[in-house]
CSV table of C-alpha atoms in Angstrom, one decimal:
chain,number,residue,atom,x,y,z
A,1,MET,CA,-7.0,16.9,32.7
A,2,TYR,CA,-10.0,16.2,30.4
A,3,ARG,CA,-10.7,12.8,31.8
A,4,SER,CA,-13.2,10.6,33.8
A,5,MET,CA,-13.0,11.0,37.5
A,6,LEU,CA,-11.4,8.2,39.0
A,7,CYS,CA,-13.7,6.7,42.0
A,8,LEU,CA,-13.5,3.8,43.4
A,9,LEU,CA,-17.2,2.3,43.3
A,10,THR,CA,-18.9,-0.7,43.7
A,11,VAL,CA,-21.3,-1.9,40.8
A,12,GLY,CA,-24.4,-1.5,42.8
A,13,ALA,CA,-23.6,2.3,44.0
A,14,ALA,CA,-22.9,2.9,40.4
A,15,LEU,CA,-26.0,1.6,39.4
A,16,ALA,CA,-27.6,3.7,42.2
A,17,SER,CA,-26.4,6.9,41.2
A,18,PRO,CA,-27.2,7.9,37.4
A,19,LEU,CA,-25.0,11.3,38.3
A,20,SER,CA,-22.5,9.6,40.2
A,21,PRO,CA,-18.4,11.2,40.0
A,22,ALA,CA,-18.4,7.8,37.9
A,23,ALA,CA,-20.8,9.2,35.2
A,24,ASP,CA,-18.9,12.6,35.5
A,25,ARG,CA,-15.7,14.5,33.7
A,26,THR,CA,-13.7,17.0,35.2
A,27,LEU,CA,-13.3,20.4,32.7
A,28,ARG,CA,-10.9,22.5,33.8
A,29,ILE,CA,-11.3,26.3,32.4
A,30,ALA,CA,-8.6,29.1,33.1
A,31,ALA,CA,-8.3,32.9,31.9
A,32,TRP,CA,-4.9,33.8,31.2
A,33,ASN,CA,-3.6,37.1,29.8
A,34,LEU,CA,-0.7,36.7,27.6
A,35,GLU,CA,0.7,40.3,27.1
A,36,TRP,CA,1.3,41.0,23.6
A,37,LEU,CA,1.8,37.4,22.4
A,38,ILE,CA,2.6,37.9,18.9
A,39,ALA,CA,4.2,35.1,16.6
A,40,PRO,CA,7.8,35.9,16.0
A,41,GLU,CA,8.0,36.8,12.4
A,42,ASP,CA,5.0,39.4,13.2
A,43,PHE,CA,6.4,40.6,15.7
A,44,ARG,CA,9.6,41.3,13.5
A,45,LYS,CA,7.0,42.8,10.9
A,46,LEU,CA,4.9,45.1,13.4
A,47,SER,CA,8.4,46.3,15.1
A,48,GLU,CA,9.4,48.3,12.0
A,49,THR,CA,6.3,50.0,12.1
A,50,CYS,CA,5.7,50.6,16.1
A,51,VAL,CA,4.1,53.8,17.1
A,52,PRO,CA,5.6,56.0,19.7
A,53,ARG,CA,4.4,54.9,23.4
A,54,GLY,CA,1.1,57.1,23.9
A,55,VAL,CA,-0.2,57.4,20.6
A,56,SER,CA,-3.2,55.5,20.2
A,57,PRO,CA,-3.5,53.7,16.6
A,58,GLY,CA,-6.5,53.2,15.0
A,59,PRO,CA,-8.9,50.8,16.0
A,60,ARG,CA,-8.8,48.4,12.7
A,61,GLU,CA,-4.7,48.7,12.6
A,62,ARG,CA,-2.1,46.5,13.4
A,63,SER,CA,0.4,48.0,15.5
A,64,ILE,CA,1.9,47.6,18.5
A,65,PRO,CA,4.0,50.5,20.9
A,66,CYS,CA,7.5,51.4,20.4
A,67,ASN,CA,8.6,49.9,23.8
A,68,VAL,CA,6.9,46.9,23.4
A,69,ALA,CA,9.0,46.3,20.3
A,70,GLN,CA,11.6,47.1,22.3
A,71,GLU,CA,11.0,45.4,25.7
A,72,LEU,CA,8.9,42.2,24.5
A,73,GLU,CA,10.3,40.4,21.9
A,74,ARG,CA,10.1,36.6,22.8
A,75,SER,CA,12.9,34.3,22.2
A,76,SER,CA,12.0,30.7,21.7
A,77,LEU,CA,13.3,29.9,25.2
A,78,ASP,CA,10.6,32.6,26.1
A,79,PHE,CA,7.8,30.6,24.5
A,80,GLN,CA,9.0,27.5,25.6
A,81,ALA,CA,8.5,28.6,29.3
A,82,LEU,CA,4.8,29.7,28.6
A,83,GLU,CA,4.1,26.0,27.3
A,84,ARG,CA,5.7,24.7,30.3
A,85,TYR,CA,3.2,27.0,32.4
A,86,ALA,CA,0.6,26.1,30.1
A,87,LYS,CA,1.3,22.3,30.6
A,88,GLN,CA,1.6,22.7,34.3
A,89,LEU,CA,-2.2,24.5,34.2
A,90,ASP,CA,-3.4,21.5,32.3
A,91,ALA,CA,-6.7,23.4,31.6
A,92,ASP,CA,-9.1,21.8,28.9
A,93,ILE,CA,-10.3,25.6,28.2
A,94,VAL,CA,-8.1,28.8,28.4
A,95,ALA,CA,-9.9,32.0,28.0
A,96,LEU,CA,-7.1,34.3,26.0
A,97,GLN,CA,-6.4,38.1,26.2
A,98,GLU,CA,-3.8,40.0,24.4
A,99,VAL,CA,-2.8,37.4,21.9
A,100,ASP,CA,-2.4,38.3,17.9
A,101,GLY,CA,-4.2,35.1,17.2
A,102,VAL,CA,-3.9,31.2,16.1
A,103,ALA,CA,0.0,31.5,15.3
A,104,ALA,CA,0.7,33.2,18.5
A,105,ALA,CA,-1.1,30.8,20.5
A,106,ARG,CA,-0.2,27.6,19.3
A,107,LYS,CA,3.7,28.2,20.0
A,108,VAL,CA,2.2,27.9,23.9
A,109,PHE,CA,-0.6,25.4,23.5
A,110,ARG,CA,0.0,22.9,20.9
A,111,ASN,CA,-2.3,20.5,21.3
A,112,HIS,CA,-5.7,23.0,20.6
A,113,ASP,CA,-7.8,24.5,18.9
A,114,PHE,CA,-8.2,27.8,18.8
A,115,CYS,CA,-11.1,30.4,18.8
A,116,PHE,CA,-10.7,34.2,18.5
A,117,SER,CA,-12.1,37.4,18.1
A,118,ARG,CA,-12.2,38.9,14.9
A,119,ARG,CA,-10.9,42.2,15.6
A,120,GLU,CA,-8.0,43.5,13.1
A,121,GLY,CA,-5.9,45.1,16.1
A,122,VAL,CA,-3.5,42.7,17.8
A,123,GLN,CA,-4.3,42.5,20.9
A,124,ASN,CA,-7.4,40.0,20.8
A,125,THR,CA,-9.6,37.4,22.9
A,126,GLY,CA,-10.1,34.1,22.4
A,127,PHE,CA,-10.0,30.1,23.6
A,128,ALA,CA,-7.5,27.7,23.6
A,129,ILE,CA,-9.4,24.4,23.9
A,130,ARG,CA,-7.9,21.0,23.9
A,131,LYS,CA,-8.6,18.9,21.4
A,132,GLY,CA,-11.3,16.6,21.9
A,133,VAL,CA,-13.3,19.2,23.6
A,134,PRO,CA,-16.9,19.5,21.6
A,135,HIS,CA,-17.0,22.9,20.4
A,136,ARG,CA,-18.2,26.1,18.3
A,137,CYS,CA,-17.0,29.2,18.1
A,138,GLY,CA,-19.6,31.9,18.5
A,139,GLU,CA,-19.6,35.6,17.4
A,140,ASP,CA,-18.3,38.1,18.6
A,141,PHE,CA,-19.2,39.9,21.3
A,142,ILE,CA,-18.8,43.2,19.1
A,143,ASP,CA,-20.8,45.7,21.4
A,144,LEU,CA,-18.4,45.2,24.4
A,145,SER,CA,-15.7,46.7,22.6
A,146,LEU,CA,-17.4,50.5,22.3
A,147,ASP,CA,-17.2,50.6,18.6
A,148,ASP,CA,-14.1,48.9,18.4
A,149,ARG,CA,-12.5,51.6,20.6
A,150,VAL,CA,-11.4,48.7,23.2
A,151,ARG,CA,-11.4,44.7,22.8
A,152,ARG,CA,-14.3,42.3,21.9
A,153,GLY,CA,-15.5,39.8,23.8
A,154,ALA,CA,-15.0,36.1,22.0
A,155,VAL,CA,-17.8,33.6,22.7
A,156,LEU,CA,-17.3,30.0,23.0
A,157,ILE,CA,-20.3,27.5,23.2
A,158,VAL,CA,-19.3,24.2,24.8
A,159,TYR,CA,-20.8,20.9,24.1
A,160,PRO,CA,-22.9,22.4,21.5
A,161,GLY,CA,-26.5,21.5,21.2
A,162,GLU,CA,-26.4,19.0,24.3
A,163,LYS,CA,-28.2,19.3,27.7
A,164,ARG,CA,-25.1,20.3,29.5
A,165,GLU,CA,-24.0,23.2,26.3
A,166,LEU,CA,-21.7,25.5,28.3
A,167,ARG,CA,-20.9,29.5,27.2
A,168,LEU,CA,-18.5,31.1,27.8
A,169,LEU,CA,-17.4,34.7,27.3
A,170,SER,CA,-13.3,36.3,27.0
A,171,ILE,CA,-13.2,39.3,28.3
A,172,HIS,CA,-10.5,42.3,28.1
A,173,LEU,CA,-11.7,45.4,29.6
A,174,LYS,CA,-10.6,48.8,29.9
A,175,ALA,CA,-7.6,48.8,31.9
A,176,GLY,CA,-6.9,52.0,34.7
A,177,CYS,CA,-9.9,51.8,37.3
A,178,PRO,CA,-8.6,48.7,39.2
A,179,ARG,CA,-9.8,49.8,42.5
A,180,ARG,CA,-12.2,53.3,42.1
A,181,PRO,CA,-15.6,53.2,41.9
A,182,LEU,CA,-17.4,53.6,38.1
A,183,ASP,CA,-17.8,56.5,38.7
A,184,ASP,CA,-14.6,58.1,39.4
A,185,PRO,CA,-14.2,61.3,36.6
A,186,ARG,CA,-11.2,59.6,35.2
A,187,ARG,CA,-11.9,58.7,31.5
A,188,ASP,CA,-10.7,55.1,32.4
A,189,CYS,CA,-12.9,54.9,34.8
A,190,GLN,CA,-15.5,56.0,32.6
A,191,THR,CA,-15.0,53.4,29.6
A,192,LEU,CA,-15.1,51.1,32.4
A,193,ALA,CA,-18.3,52.3,33.2
A,194,GLU,CA,-19.5,52.0,29.8
A,195,GLN,CA,-18.6,48.6,29.0
A,196,VAL,CA,-20.2,47.3,32.1
A,197,PRO,CA,-24.3,47.5,31.6
A,198,VAL,CA,-23.0,45.6,27.9
A,199,LEU,CA,-21.6,43.2,30.3
A,200,GLU,CA,-24.9,43.0,32.2
A,201,ARG,CA,-27.0,42.7,29.5
A,202,TRP,CA,-24.8,39.6,28.2
A,203,ILE,CA,-25.6,38.2,31.5
A,204,ASP,CA,-28.9,38.8,31.8
A,205,GLU,CA,-29.4,37.4,28.4
A,206,GLN,CA,-27.5,33.9,29.1
A,207,ALA,CA,-29.8,33.5,32.2
A,208,ALA,CA,-33.4,34.3,30.9
A,209,ALA,CA,-32.5,32.0,28.6
A,210,GLY,CA,-32.0,29.1,31.4
A,211,ARG,CA,-28.1,28.8,29.9
A,212,ARG,CA,-25.3,27.7,32.2
A,213,PHE,CA,-22.6,30.2,31.4
A,214,ALA,CA,-19.6,31.8,33.0
A,215,ILE,CA,-17.5,35.0,32.0
A,216,LEU,CA,-13.5,34.5,32.1
A,217,GLY,CA,-10.4,36.9,31.5
A,218,ASP,CA,-9.2,40.4,32.6
A,219,PHE,CA,-11.7,42.4,34.1
A,220,ASN,CA,-8.8,45.2,35.1
A,221,HIS,CA,-11.0,45.6,38.1
A,222,ASP,CA,-10.7,44.2,41.8
A,223,LEU,CA,-14.2,42.7,42.1
A,224,LEU,CA,-13.7,41.0,45.5
A,225,ALA,CA,-13.3,44.9,46.3
A,226,ASP,CA,-16.3,46.3,45.8
A,227,MET,CA,-18.4,47.3,48.6
A,228,GLY,CA,-21.9,49.6,48.7
A,229,PRO,CA,-24.7,49.8,46.7
A,230,ALA,CA,-24.6,49.3,42.2
A,231,ARG,CA,-25.6,52.3,41.4
A,232,ASN,CA,-24.9,56.2,43.0
A,233,GLU,CA,-28.0,58.7,43.4
A,234,GLN,CA,-27.8,60.1,40.0
A,235,GLY,CA,-28.4,56.4,38.9
A,236,GLN,CA,-25.2,55.7,37.0
A,237,PRO,CA,-23.0,52.4,38.0
A,238,ARG,CA,-20.9,52.7,41.1
A,239,ASN,CA,-20.0,49.0,41.8
A,240,PHE,CA,-19.2,47.1,39.5
A,241,TRP,CA,-20.1,43.8,41.0
A,242,ALA,CA,-22.6,44.5,42.3
A,243,GLU,CA,-24.0,45.7,39.1
A,244,ILE,CA,-23.5,42.8,37.2
A,245,ASP,CA,-24.9,40.5,40.2
A,246,ASP,CA,-27.9,41.3,40.8
A,247,GLY,CA,-29.9,38.2,40.7
A,248,GLU,CA,-32.5,39.5,37.9
A,249,PRO,CA,-33.3,37.4,36.0
A,250,ALA,CA,-33.6,34.4,38.2
A,251,GLY,CA,-30.2,32.6,37.3
A,252,ALA,CA,-28.3,36.0,37.0
A,253,ASP,CA,-26.6,35.3,40.8
A,254,LEU,CA,-22.9,34.9,39.8
A,255,VAL,CA,-19.8,33.0,41.2
A,256,ASN,CA,-16.3,34.6,41.9
A,257,VAL,CA,-14.2,31.8,42.3
A,258,ALA,CA,-11.7,33.5,43.4
A,259,GLU,CA,-13.5,34.8,46.5
A,260,GLY,CA,-12.3,33.2,49.8
A,261,GLN,CA,-8.6,32.6,48.1
A,262,ARG,CA,-5.7,34.0,49.3
A,263,PHE,CA,-4.4,36.3,46.7
A,264,MET,CA,-0.9,35.2,45.1
A,265,ASN,CA,1.6,37.6,42.5
A,266,CYS,CA,2.3,36.0,39.3
A,267,ALA,CA,5.8,36.7,40.5
A,268,PRO,CA,8.3,37.3,43.1
A,269,ASP,CA,8.9,41.2,41.8
A,270,GLN,CA,5.4,41.9,41.6
A,271,ASN,CA,3.5,43.9,44.3
A,272,TYR,CA,0.0,43.6,43.5
A,273,ARG,CA,-2.5,43.5,46.2
A,274,SER,CA,-5.8,41.5,44.5
A,275,TYR,CA,-7.0,39.8,41.4
A,276,ILE,CA,-8.2,41.5,38.2
A,277,ASP,CA,-8.1,38.4,36.5
A,278,HIS,CA,-11.4,36.3,37.2
A,279,VAL,CA,-13.6,33.5,36.6
A,280,VAL,CA,-17.3,34.2,37.1
A,281,LEU,CA,-19.4,31.5,36.9
A,282,GLY,CA,-23.0,32.1,36.6
A,283,ALA,CA,-25.6,30.3,39.1
A,284,LYS,CA,-26.5,27.3,36.8
A,285,LEU,CA,-22.7,26.6,36.0
A,286,ALA,CA,-21.9,27.3,39.6
A,287,GLU,CA,-23.5,24.3,40.6
A,288,TRP,CA,-20.9,22.0,38.4
A,289,ARG,CA,-17.9,23.5,40.3
A,290,VAL,CA,-15.7,20.8,42.1
A,291,PRO,CA,-15.0,22.7,45.8
A,292,ASP,CA,-11.8,23.4,46.4
A,293,SER,CA,-10.6,23.8,43.1
A,294,PHE,CA,-9.5,27.2,42.6
A,295,VAL,CA,-6.3,27.0,40.4
A,296,ARG,CA,-3.8,29.8,40.6
A,297,ILE,CA,0.0,28.8,38.9
A,298,THR,CA,2.6,31.4,39.3
A,299,TYR,CA,6.0,32.2,38.1
A,300,ASP,CA,9.5,30.7,39.4
A,301,GLY,CA,11.6,33.5,40.4
A,302,ARG,CA,14.7,32.4,38.0
A,303,ASP,CA,11.9,32.0,34.9
A,304,ALA,CA,10.6,35.4,35.8
A,305,LEU,CA,13.9,37.1,35.8
A,306,GLU,CA,15.3,35.4,32.7
A,307,ARG,CA,12.5,35.1,30.8
A,308,LYS,CA,9.9,36.8,29.1
A,309,LEU,CA,6.7,35.8,30.1
A,310,ALA,CA,3.9,37.4,30.8
A,311,ASP,CA,2.6,40.1,33.5
A,312,HIS,CA,-0.2,38.2,34.2
A,313,CYS,CA,-0.8,34.1,35.3
A,314,PRO,CA,-3.4,31.9,35.1
A,315,VAL,CA,-6.5,31.3,37.1
A,316,GLY,CA,-8.7,28.3,37.0
A,317,VAL,CA,-11.4,26.3,38.2
A,318,ASP,CA,-12.6,22.7,37.8
A,319,LEU,CA,-15.7,22.0,36.5
A,320,ARG,CA,-17.7,18.0,37.4
A,321,ILE,CA,-19.6,17.8,33.4
A,322,PRO,CA,-22.2,14.7,33.6
A,323,ARG,CA,-21.7,12.6,30.6
């Protein structure tokens, strides 16, 4: 996918337009939660010391729930199926969630480099980067984890030091509050409400610095359904999207690439209503979005029945990057 745009241009036209499509490259970025993706040898060891469902291990413990140990041990055929979908996605950069680390990711992404958060738990955020794409792994976005009670953010700098530098953030926010307002009294919504201002500060920092940036991953919330003001009468966060997309400072306007797109479940046996995995672009990066390039990869019905894939599937978008 990391390739020159194929266009038929005359020499005169190419010279007349230094930022013409022939001078650009297409970069596909995507997000994919791979549901407890763990290398087989590590999965077997973790299964021996699994914890009962509903018991929360310490934030720095490597463990998996016993129901995961019983239901999600993947075979070589399962990994091969996931690899096929990764090839179909054909993304240059994939923001990953629920991946143990490099050993697991390499089972799905063969010709890639990797950056992962350094949290000791099994479910980590990170990136798979196609070899040849200039990049640098950033520091963990630890504040998003609320002292490692939930997942950290992973930061990737693409084209570091160049005028076209991008900063990407892979996130996996608290589950359990997909369509409720942030001021809902449920504990999961309260935890998510703690994370949202932290995420907004990161967005504002990027915008204030004049950077091109994107947030990709499992927001565990339907951003497209949010309505109403950002805060309630008590000044507490209520509307996730309005809270982060407030346009302040300049450049903090956001674009959700799924806006206006038809929702598609990952597999025939799913019955969800809306996206909770998102690719959100900052205003400057949104200028480079290729029109009508939204990507959603879904699973074949037979694969969904026979293979242990993931309960999420990829979403992505193409960017036109100047040389």
